[in-house]
Each structure stands twice: as C-alpha cells, then as structure tokens.
XYZ file of C-alpha atoms in Angstrom:
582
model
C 0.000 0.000 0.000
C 1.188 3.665 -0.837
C 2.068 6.308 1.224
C -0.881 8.313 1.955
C 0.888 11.163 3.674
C 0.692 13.772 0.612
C -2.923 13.204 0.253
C -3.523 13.789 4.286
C -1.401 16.920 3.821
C -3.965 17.519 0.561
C -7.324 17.278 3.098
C -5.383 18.779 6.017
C -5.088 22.003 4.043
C -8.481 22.046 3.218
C -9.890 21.479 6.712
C -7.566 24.168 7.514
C -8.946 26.824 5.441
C -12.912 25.394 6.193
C -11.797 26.435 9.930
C -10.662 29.407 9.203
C -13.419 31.088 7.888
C -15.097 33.702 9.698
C -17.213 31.878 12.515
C -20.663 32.828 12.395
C -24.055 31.982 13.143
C -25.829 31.673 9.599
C -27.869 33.721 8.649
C -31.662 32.551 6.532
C -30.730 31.804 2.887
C -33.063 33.481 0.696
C -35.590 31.120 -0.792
C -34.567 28.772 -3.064
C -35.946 28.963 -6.467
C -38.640 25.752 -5.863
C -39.586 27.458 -2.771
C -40.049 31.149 -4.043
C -42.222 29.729 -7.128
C -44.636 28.229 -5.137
C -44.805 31.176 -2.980
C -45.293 33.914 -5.549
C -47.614 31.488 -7.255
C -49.653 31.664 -3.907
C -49.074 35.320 -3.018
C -50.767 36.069 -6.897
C -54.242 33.886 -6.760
C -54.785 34.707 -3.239
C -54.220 38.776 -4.015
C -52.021 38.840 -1.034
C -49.409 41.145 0.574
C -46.303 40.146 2.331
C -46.231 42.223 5.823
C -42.898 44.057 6.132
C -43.333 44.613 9.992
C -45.288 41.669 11.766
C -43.761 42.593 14.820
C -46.227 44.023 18.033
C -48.962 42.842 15.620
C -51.881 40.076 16.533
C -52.444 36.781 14.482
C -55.984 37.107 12.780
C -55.797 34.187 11.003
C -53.875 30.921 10.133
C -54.277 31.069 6.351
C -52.851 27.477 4.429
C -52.608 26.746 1.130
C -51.421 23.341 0.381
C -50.223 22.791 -3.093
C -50.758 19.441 -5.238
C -47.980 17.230 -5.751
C -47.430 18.048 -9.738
C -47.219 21.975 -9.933
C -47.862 24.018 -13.549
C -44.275 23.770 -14.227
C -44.934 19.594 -14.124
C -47.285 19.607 -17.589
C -48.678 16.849 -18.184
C -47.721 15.040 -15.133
C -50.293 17.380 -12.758
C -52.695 14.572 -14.159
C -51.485 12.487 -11.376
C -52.729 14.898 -8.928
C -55.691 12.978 -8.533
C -54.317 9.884 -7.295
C -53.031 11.865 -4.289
C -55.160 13.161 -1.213
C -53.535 16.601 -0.309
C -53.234 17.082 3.418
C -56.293 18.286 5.195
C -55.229 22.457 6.160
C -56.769 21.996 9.559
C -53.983 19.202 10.303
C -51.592 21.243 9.149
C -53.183 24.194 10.951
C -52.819 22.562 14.515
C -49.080 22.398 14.321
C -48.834 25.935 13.830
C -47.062 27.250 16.814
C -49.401 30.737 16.848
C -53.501 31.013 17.157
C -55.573 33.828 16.247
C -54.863 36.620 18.981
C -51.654 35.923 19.844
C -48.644 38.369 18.943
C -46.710 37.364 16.189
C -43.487 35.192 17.484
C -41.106 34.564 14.698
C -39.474 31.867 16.999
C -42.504 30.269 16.960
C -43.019 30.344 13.086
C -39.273 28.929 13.070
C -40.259 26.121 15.080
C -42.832 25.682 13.343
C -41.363 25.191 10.120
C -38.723 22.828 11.449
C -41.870 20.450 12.828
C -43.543 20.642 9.485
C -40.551 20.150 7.236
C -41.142 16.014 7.415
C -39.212 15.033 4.448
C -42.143 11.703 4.656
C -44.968 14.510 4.289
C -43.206 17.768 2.773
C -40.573 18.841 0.272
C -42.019 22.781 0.425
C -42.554 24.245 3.380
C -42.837 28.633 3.124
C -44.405 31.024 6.268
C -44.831 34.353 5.744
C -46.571 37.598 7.634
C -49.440 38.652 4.876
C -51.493 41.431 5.331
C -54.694 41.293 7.654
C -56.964 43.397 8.854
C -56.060 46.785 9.790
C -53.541 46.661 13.105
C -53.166 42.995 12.539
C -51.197 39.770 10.776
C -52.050 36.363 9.048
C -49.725 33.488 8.847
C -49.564 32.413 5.282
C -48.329 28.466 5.734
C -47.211 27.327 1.914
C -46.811 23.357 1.864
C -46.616 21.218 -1.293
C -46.952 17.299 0.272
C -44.925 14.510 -1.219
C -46.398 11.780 -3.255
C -47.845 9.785 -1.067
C -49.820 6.933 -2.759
C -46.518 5.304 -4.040
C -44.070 2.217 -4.234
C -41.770 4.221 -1.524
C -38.228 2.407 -2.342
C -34.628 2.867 -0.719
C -31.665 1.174 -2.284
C -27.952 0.802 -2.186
C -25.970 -0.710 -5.479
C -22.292 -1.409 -4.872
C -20.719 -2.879 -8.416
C -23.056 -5.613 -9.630
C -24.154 -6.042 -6.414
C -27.456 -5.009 -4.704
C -26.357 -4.738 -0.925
C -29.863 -3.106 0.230
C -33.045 -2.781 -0.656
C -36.060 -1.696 0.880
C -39.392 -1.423 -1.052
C -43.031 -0.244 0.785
C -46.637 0.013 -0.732
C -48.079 2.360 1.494
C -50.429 5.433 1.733
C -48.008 7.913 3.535
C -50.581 10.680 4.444
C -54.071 8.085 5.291
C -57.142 9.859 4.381
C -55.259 13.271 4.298
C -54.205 12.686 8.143
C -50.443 12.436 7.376
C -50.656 9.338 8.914
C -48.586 6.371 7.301
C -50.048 2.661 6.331
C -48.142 0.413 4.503
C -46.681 -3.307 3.990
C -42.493 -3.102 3.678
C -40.348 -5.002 2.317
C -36.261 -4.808 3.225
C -33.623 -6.603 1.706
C -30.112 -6.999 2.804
C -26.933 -9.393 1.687
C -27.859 -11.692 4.428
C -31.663 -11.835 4.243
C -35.241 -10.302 3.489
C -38.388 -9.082 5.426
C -41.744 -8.678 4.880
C -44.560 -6.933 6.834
C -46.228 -3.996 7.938
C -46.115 -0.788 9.703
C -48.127 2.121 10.686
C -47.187 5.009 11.481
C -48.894 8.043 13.625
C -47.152 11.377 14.340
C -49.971 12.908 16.110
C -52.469 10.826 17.812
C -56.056 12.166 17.521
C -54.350 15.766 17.477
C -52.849 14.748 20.969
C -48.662 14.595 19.920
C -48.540 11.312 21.684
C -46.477 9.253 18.513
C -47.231 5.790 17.907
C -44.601 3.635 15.904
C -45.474 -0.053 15.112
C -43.578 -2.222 12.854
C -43.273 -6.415 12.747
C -41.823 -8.352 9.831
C -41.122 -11.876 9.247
C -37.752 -12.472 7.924
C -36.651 -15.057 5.286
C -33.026 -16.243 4.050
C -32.073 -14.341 0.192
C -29.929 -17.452 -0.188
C -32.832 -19.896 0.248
C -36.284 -18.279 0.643
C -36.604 -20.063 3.990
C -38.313 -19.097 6.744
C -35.929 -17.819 9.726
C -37.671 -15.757 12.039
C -39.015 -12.384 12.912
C -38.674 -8.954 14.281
C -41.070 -6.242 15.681
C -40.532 -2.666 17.106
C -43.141 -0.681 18.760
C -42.564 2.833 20.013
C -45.125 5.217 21.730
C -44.130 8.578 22.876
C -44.865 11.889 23.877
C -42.087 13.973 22.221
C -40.886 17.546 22.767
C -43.116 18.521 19.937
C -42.245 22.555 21.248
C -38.975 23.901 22.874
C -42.024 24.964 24.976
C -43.682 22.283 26.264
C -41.950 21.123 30.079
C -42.343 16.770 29.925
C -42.096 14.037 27.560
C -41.685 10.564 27.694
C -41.228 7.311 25.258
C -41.551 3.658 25.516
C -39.521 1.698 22.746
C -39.744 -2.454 22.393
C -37.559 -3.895 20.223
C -37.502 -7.597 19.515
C -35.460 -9.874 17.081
C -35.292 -13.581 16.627
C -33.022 -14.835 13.309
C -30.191 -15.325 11.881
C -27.410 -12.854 11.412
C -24.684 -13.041 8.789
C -21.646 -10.593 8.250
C -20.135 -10.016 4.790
C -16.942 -8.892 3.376
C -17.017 -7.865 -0.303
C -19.348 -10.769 -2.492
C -19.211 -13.544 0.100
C -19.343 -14.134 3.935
C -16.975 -12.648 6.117
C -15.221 -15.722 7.289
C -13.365 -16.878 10.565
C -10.448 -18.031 11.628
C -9.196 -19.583 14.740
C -5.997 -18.535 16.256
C -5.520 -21.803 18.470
C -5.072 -23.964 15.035
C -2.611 -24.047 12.260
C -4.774 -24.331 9.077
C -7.485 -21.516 7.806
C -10.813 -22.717 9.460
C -12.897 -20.239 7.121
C -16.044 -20.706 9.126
C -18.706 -18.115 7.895
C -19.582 -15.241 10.495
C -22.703 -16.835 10.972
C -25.200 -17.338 14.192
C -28.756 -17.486 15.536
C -29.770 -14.661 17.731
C -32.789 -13.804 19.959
C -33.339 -9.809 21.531
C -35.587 -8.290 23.137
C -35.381 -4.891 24.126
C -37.382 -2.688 26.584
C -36.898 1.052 27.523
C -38.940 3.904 28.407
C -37.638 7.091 30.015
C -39.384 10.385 31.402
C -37.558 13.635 30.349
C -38.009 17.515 31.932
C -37.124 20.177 30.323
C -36.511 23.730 31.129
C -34.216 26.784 30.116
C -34.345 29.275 27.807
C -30.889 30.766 26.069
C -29.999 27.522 27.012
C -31.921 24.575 27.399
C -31.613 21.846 30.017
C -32.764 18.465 29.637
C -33.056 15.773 32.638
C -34.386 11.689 32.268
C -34.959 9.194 33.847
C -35.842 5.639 33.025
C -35.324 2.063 32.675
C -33.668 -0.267 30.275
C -33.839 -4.230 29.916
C -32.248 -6.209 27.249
C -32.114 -9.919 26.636
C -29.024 -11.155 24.171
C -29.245 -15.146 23.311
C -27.106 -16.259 20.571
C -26.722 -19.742 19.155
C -25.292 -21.796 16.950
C -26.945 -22.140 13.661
C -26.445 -25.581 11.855
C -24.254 -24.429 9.545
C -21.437 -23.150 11.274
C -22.268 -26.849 13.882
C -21.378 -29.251 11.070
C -18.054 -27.141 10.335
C -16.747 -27.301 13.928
C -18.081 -30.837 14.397
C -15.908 -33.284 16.880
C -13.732 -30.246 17.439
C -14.538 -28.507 20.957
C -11.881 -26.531 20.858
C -12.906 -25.189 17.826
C -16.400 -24.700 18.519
C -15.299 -23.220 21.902
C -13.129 -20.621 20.365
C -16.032 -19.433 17.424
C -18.512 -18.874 20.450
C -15.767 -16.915 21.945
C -14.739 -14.425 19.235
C -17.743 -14.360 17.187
C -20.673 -14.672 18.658
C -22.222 -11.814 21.038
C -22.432 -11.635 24.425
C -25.572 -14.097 26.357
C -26.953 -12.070 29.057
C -30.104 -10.431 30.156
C -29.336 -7.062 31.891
C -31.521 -4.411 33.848
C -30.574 -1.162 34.129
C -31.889 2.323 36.282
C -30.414 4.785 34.098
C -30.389 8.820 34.363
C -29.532 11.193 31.474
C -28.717 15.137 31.153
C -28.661 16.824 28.187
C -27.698 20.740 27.805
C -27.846 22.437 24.281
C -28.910 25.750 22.653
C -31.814 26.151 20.764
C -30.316 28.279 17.942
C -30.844 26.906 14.334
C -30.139 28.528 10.821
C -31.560 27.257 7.478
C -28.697 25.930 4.564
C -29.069 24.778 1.311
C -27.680 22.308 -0.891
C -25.554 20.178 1.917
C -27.709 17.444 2.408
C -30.393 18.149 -0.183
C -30.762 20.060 -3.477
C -32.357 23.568 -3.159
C -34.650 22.628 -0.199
C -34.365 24.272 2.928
C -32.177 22.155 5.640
C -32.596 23.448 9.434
C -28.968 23.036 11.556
C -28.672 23.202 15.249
C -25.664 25.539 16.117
C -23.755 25.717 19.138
C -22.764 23.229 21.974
C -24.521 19.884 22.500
C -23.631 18.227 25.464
C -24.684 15.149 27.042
C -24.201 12.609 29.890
C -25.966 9.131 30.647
C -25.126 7.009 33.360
C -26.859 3.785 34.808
C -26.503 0.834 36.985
C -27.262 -3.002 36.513
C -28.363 -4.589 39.323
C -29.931 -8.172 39.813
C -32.919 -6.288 42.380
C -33.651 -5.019 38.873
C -33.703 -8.079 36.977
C -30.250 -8.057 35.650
C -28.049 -11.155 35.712
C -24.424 -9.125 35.616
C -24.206 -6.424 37.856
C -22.520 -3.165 36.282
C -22.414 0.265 36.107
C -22.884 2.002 32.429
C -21.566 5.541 31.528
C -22.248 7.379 27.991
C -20.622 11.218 26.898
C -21.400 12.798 23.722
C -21.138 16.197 23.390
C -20.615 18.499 20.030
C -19.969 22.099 18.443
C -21.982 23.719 15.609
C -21.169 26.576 13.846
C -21.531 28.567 10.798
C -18.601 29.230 8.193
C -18.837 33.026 6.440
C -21.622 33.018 4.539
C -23.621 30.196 4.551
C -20.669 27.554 5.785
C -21.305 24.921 8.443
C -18.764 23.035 10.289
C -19.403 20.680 13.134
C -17.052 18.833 15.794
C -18.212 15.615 17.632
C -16.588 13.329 20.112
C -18.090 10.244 22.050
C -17.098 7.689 25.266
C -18.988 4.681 26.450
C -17.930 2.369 28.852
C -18.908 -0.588 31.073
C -17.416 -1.151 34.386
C -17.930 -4.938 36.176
C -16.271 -6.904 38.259
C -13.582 -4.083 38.301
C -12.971 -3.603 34.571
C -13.959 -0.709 32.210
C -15.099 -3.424 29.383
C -16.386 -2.563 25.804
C -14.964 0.761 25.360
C -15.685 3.317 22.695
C -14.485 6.343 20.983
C -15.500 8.630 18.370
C -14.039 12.157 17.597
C -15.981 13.066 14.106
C -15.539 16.484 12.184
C -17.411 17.856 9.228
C -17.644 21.259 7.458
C -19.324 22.778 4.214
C -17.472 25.517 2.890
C -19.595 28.639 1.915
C -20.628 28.725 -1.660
C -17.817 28.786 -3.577
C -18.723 31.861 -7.426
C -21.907 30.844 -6.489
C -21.522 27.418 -8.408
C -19.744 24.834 -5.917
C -18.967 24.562 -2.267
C -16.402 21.907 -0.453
C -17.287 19.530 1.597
C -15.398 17.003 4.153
C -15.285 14.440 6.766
C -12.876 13.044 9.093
C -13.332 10.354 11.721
C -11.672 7.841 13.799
C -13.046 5.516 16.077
C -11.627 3.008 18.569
C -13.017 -0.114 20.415
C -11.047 -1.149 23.670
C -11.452 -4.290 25.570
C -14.507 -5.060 23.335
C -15.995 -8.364 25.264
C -19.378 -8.475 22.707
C -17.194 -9.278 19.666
C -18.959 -5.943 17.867
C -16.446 -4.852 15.158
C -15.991 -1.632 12.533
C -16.067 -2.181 8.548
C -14.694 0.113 6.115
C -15.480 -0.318 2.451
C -18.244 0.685 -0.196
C -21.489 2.008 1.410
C -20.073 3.991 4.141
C -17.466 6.124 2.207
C -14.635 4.393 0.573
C -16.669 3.799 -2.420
C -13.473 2.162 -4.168
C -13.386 -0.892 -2.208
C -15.872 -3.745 -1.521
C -17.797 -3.468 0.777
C -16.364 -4.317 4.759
C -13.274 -4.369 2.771
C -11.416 -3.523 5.737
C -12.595 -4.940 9.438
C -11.061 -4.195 12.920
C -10.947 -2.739 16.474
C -10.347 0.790 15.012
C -11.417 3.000 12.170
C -10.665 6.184 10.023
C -12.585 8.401 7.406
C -11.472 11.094 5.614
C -13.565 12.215 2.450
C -13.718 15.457 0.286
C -15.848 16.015 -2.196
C -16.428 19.746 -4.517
C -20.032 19.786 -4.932
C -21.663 21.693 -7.495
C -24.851 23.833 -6.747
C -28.358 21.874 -8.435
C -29.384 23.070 -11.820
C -33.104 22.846 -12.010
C -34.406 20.277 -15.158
C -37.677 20.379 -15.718
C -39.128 19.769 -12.006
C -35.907 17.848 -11.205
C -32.782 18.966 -9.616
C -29.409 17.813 -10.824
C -25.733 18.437 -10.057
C -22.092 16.418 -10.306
C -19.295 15.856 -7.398
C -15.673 14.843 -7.205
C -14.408 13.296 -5.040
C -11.422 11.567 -2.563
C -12.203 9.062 0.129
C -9.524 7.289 2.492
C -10.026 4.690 5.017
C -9.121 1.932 6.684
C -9.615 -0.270 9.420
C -7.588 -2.547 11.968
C -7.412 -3.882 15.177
C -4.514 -1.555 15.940
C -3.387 1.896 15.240
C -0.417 1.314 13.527
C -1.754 -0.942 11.471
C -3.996 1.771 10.074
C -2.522 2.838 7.168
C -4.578 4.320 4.607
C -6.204 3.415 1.596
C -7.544 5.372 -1.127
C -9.907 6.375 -3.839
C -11.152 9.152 -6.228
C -14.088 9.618 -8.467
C -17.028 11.597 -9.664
C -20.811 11.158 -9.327
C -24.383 12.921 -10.367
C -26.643 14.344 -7.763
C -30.813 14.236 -8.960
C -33.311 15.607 -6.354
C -37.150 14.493 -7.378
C -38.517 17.043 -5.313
C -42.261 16.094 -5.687
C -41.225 12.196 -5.064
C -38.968 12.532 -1.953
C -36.440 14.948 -0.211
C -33.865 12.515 -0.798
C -31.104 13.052 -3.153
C -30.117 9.664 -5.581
C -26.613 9.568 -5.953
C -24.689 7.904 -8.791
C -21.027 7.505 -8.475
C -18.032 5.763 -10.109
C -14.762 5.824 -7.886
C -11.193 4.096 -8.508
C -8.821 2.644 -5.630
C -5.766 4.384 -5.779
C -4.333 1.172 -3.113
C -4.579 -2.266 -2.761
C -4.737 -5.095 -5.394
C -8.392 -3.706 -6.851
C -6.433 -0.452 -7.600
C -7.256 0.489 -11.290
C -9.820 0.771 -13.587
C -12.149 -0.288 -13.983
C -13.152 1.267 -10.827
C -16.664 0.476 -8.761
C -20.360 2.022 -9.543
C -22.535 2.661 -6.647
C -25.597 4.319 -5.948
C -28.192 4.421 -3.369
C -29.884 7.272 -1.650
C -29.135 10.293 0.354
C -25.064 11.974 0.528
C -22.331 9.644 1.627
C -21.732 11.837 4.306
C-alpha cells in the first residue's frame, strides 16, 4: 500500500482553510428557487401582501394553502394529482405554533417550520406575515406534500451487487391525516423481510407518537423461513422547545439469523488456536428483546436543560446455527473458540439509568448540503450530554454493572452560509472491576460557503476506537459507508478512520428535477490496531438528482477508482443508493 501522507497533507489544508473562515451563526438563505415559485404562485391567486413589519402585531388568522404534488411547471404530469389526497389544512393548521390573537413570534413560526418540514410529508414548506386586517397579521403556511400513494423504495448498489433494498406500498398521508399505512419489504446481503407498519405522528391531534412495525424475515440465499422482528414505540415527544415533559416507551424484539459479509461472500473466521485456515462463515442465531422507556423535563431558555430518567432491559441469546455446527463438528476446541470471538455476548441485563442533556436552541436554514435547493434546518452551538446507569440483579439483571455514555458536540456557521461541526463520544462498562467494551468517536465535518456561487467543499474526518470489546462488535470500512473504491467491509477491525472530500456543485433545475455532479477523494481503513492503520484510497465523480415532488432525498450515482490495494485500477466500482455519503 502507498504512502498516503501527501494526500492527508492535501485534506489537512483544506480542513484548515474550512476552519478558518469567519465563525458565524448563519444567517436565513433566501428562498430557493422551488420554494419562491410556489410562494409567488400563492401570493398572486390569493391577491395577497407580504407584511414588512409583523412585529407588536396580533395573528388574525392561520391562512394554508397546500399545493398538489405536480405543480404548472410539471405539464402533463399534474394529471397524477388525482391519485393523491392533499393534506387536510386543519392538520396542518394545529401544528402551527401561533392562534388567532396571539402576537406574532417569529421563533414560533421557526419552530414551526422545522416540525412541518417532514421530508415523509413535505418537500415545500414557506411562512410568511401577509397582510390582515387593519392593526393585525395572518400566517400564510405554503406546503406542497410529497407523493404519497406510491411504491416508496430505498436502495444501495455497490458494483453488480445489490447490498440493500427496501421497497413499501403504502399510503403515507391516510385519508389526508399524514398518517402512514403500509406493507415493507427490506432486503439486505444476508436476508429479506416482509410486513407492515403504521405510522402516527400525532395521535387524535394529541402529539402522543405511535410507531409499530413487525416483519417476518426469510433467508435471500434460500427463501426459507428464519424468524421475525417487531418494534413498537409510543411517545410523547418535545413537539415545542415549549412544552416542560415528555416521555417514550420503545420495544424492540429480534429472533433470526445474522450473517456478516466482506465484499461478495461471507466474512469468514479463523481460529488462532489452530494451524490451518478454518474459514467458518460469520454466521449465528440470535434472539433480543429490548425494553426502555424514560421520562424527560425540560426547562431553560438561552440555554436549554434536559433531565431523564428511566429504565432499560435487554435480553441477548445467541446460538449456533447448523451451519457453522457441522463445520466445527468433533472439534470442541474449535467450537469453543467461534462462540468466543464471534458470537455476542448471552446475558439479560436491567438497568436504572439517568440522562442530562444541555444544548442551545439556535438553528439557521442551509441549502444544498444534504439536499438540493430545499431548505435544511442546523442546530448551532454546543450539544452536550451525559448518561449514566446501573445493573443490578434487584432489577432483573443477571451481571451487575455500572454504564456511563458522553457525547457532546460544536456547531457553527462558516462566512456566509458555511457549516462546520465537531463531535466526540465515550462509552464504557465497568464490572467486576474492569472498564469493558470501550468506545471512541471524535468526528468532524464542514461545508465551505458557496464557492462563485456554483460549488462549495465539503469534508469528513473520523476515527473511532473499540477497547477491551468483550461483545465481539467490530468496525467495517469499504463501499457504502465512504470508501466507495473498495468492496464493501473491505477492511474490518478494532479501530477506524474516514477522511472524504468532495467539490459539490450547486443543483441546476431540469424540468421539475434537480441535478448536479461531485468529485471526489475518500480514504479509510480499518484494523485492530493503530499502527496498522494505514490508509487506503480512492477518487471519483458522481451525479446528484433531487425528485422534489417524489422525496427529499437526493439519488446519488457515483463511479470511484482505488488508488491502493490489489483492486487499484480501472475499472473502478459504480454505486448508488440514496441520500449523501456523508
């Protein structure tokens, strides 16, 4: 493998120069060009007036105008329009943060438009102070839904291969409710599901949130039958920076098999105790169940504070599957050593945990860094937060051990329209005296301001590091997750490193599409030690398309070539899938 340390220098100087831009706190983007049709559109039928100076003035009237899916600019495709039922205004109505006779609170139309910008219900989301009555304000709410009645898909193509694949017939917004019916099916390397799930964001205009899912689960090898999963999640979220309590209850169960890959075939194993290469596939049986639910307080203003409390149980039980039992037949030793380095930890635990979280409600709205022309809403400044817990058998909880979790992160804006955030992350188990399945993350990522109005950088660098990992859990670098030049889990280990670049140009509307083009460098590795991370390499290019009416999503296309490595070369690896790499 090459030297990498020109190209570090290469991303290093970058980085540098992201950082150095003036720190500020972004301000609005005008609207994007999507955004300010549909508004002007709305502003000329209605004969309405945009109202300079809201402020001191009192709400007459919530006034919403949600647009069809398939605008004028759309021809012939606004024919579809009729296959779609356009959300009800009064549902949109209720989550406006302001009622009639209230003073006008542009904090509270912010907040507002962060709840309704749902990239499941929205891709268009515009409020605006119009003219009312003399001495007072309407709110103008502008949606335009997403298609709803659809064949919602999700997909990830790596070479020749189709690593993911997820594919739902569903009514996303039921009877005009934006409530979410529909029967999914999910594909992996390993295996497929099929079942339904329903999903309600507002029960009977109450905010409780109910989540159900369950899904049997079949081999893609064989078509048989091996198991099934189900998660079920009802809570009461902080659906306003206002509102003091919340709570959620999450139950997650799983009962199948689990397989690990590595490039086209199974991620194999090898035992260090004998001399030849066993080659037993990373395969086992596993049963989960897990149960949480937490009660959260909130208070603060400039800065708010968050405080939990709750419970968690979890039940691990993995097992050989039959497969991996007739390779390590009338070898104990053997057997013994697979069940120790591969498969996961049996236990049940039961933990009392507590959780603070500090963090400052500041956001600005960006464009083009995770989408194409739609309006993204960032978080800036520090997010901090601690969770600690104990295990105890009173609780149910065969081990007894105490649990502590620290995340905490920096947002900020770069010049005009920049972002650049910094991340770092500790877990830790302590029992019987040892600080046991260690983890750390220290993430950075910043988007350069618009660069002649055509381009803007962006990057990524990570590293992460498991220590005394006792669960056999494991980090794989390769195709899907950013080194798009290398199979994928190319690279496996106890640590990891990122670093990607990519020059992004602006979207170009098409018709009622968006489109743009990257280039790109990704490097990467991973290893159970430090040293051993040396880097590997790739560069490429790739097209950016944004279906605006379909999903918020961008599809990606791109074609990279390993720079390292014995796949080094043309001719390179396609993949393409859904949303940014990074």
């Amino acid at each position: 493998m090459r030297p990498a340390t020109a190209t570090i220098r290469c991303f290093a100087v970058v980085v540098m120069i992201l950082a150095s831009a003036r720190p500020a706190a972004a301000e609005p983007d005008a609207l994007g060009s999507y955004e300010q049709t549909a508004l002007d559109a709305v502003l000329a039928r209605e004969k309405l007036k945009i109202e300079p100076h809201p402020e001191g003035k009192r709400v007459h009237a919530i006034r919403v105008e949600n647009l069809e899916v398939f605008g004028e600019v759309s021809g012939f495709l606004q024919w579809f329009n009729i296959f779609h039922r356009t959300t009800r205004k009064d549902v949109i109505a209720r989550e406006v943060l302001l009622v009639p006779g209230m003073l006008w609170d542009q904090a509270a139309i912010d907040e507002t438009m962060r709840r309704l910008r749902n990239p499941l219900y929205s891709t268009l989301v515009v409020i605006v102070p119009v003219v009312g009555p003399p001495g007072t304000v309407d709110v103008l709410v502008v949606t335009r839904d997403v298609w709803s009645l659809r064949m919602n898909s999700r997909y990830a193509l790596q070479a020749t291969q189709l690593a993911q694949l997820s594919i739902s017939i569903s009514e996303n917004n039921l009877f005009g409710w934006r409530k979410t019916a529909a029967f999914v099916f999910d594909m992996d390397l390993g295996d497929y599901s099929l079942g339904p799930l329903y999903l309600d964001p507002n029960i009977a205009g109450t905010h409780l949130q109910l989540l159900a899912q369950a899904a049997a689960i079949f081999s893609r090898e064989t078509s048989d039958f091996e198991g099934e999963k189900a998660h079920v999640e009802l809570a009461y979220p902080f659906w306003s920076l206002r509102r003091p309590w919340s709570f959620s209850v999450v139950v997650d169960h799983y009962d199948a098999i689990v397989r690990e890959f590595q490039g086209r075939g199974f991620l194999t194993y090898d035992a260090p105790e004998t001399a030849a290469d066993d080659a037993i596939p990373w395969i086992y049986a596993h049963h989960t169940l897990d149960v949480k639910w937490e009660v959260v307080r909130g208070f603060g203003d400039a800065v708010e504070h968050r405080v939990g409390l709750g419970y968690e149980l979890s039940l691990s039980r993995p097992a050989l599957v039959s497969r991996v039992e007739d390779l390590v037949a009338g070898d104990p030793a053997l057997e013994a050593a697979f069940v120790r380095d591969v498969l996961p930890r049996s236990e049940r635990t039961a933990a009392v945990v507590a959780r603070y979280r500090l963090f400052t409600p500041r956001y600005a709205e960006y464009r083009n860094i995770d989408s194409f022309d739609l309006t993204e809403d960032r978080k800036l400044g520090p997010d901090a937060q601690l969770k600690v817990g104990a295990a105890l058998p009173v609780l149910g909880s065969e081990p007894r051990f105490w649990l502590a979790q620290a995340t905490a992160s920096y947002a900020l804006g770069l010049g005009p329209h920049g972002l650049a955030e910094i991340a770092a992350a500790a877990t830790t188990r302590i029992q019987d005296g040892d600080a046991i399945d260690n983890e750390v993350t220290i993430a950075a990522e910043a988007a350069s301001p618009p660069i002649l109005g055509v381009a803007r950088v962006v990057g990524r660098a990570l590293f992460a590091a498991r220590i005394d990992e006792r669960s056999n859990r494991f980090y794989a670098v390769g195709g899907l997750n950013g080194l798009r030049g290398y199979p994928i889990a190319a690279f496996i280990g106890q640590k990891e490193v990122l670093l990607n670049a990519e020059v992004r140009t602006l979207p170009v509307p098409v018709w009622f599409l968006r489109a743009g083009a990257i280039a790109f460098w990704d490097a990467g590795n991973a290893a159970d030690s430090v040293d051993d991370l040396g880097l590997y390499q790739d560069v490429g290019i790739g097209l950016r398309m944004l279906v605006p009416q379909l999903s918020s999503l961008v599809y990606r296309f791109d074609w990279a070539i390993a720079l390292d490595g014995p796949t080094r070369g043309f001719p390179g690896r396609i993949s393409a899938g859904l949303e940014q790499v990074f």
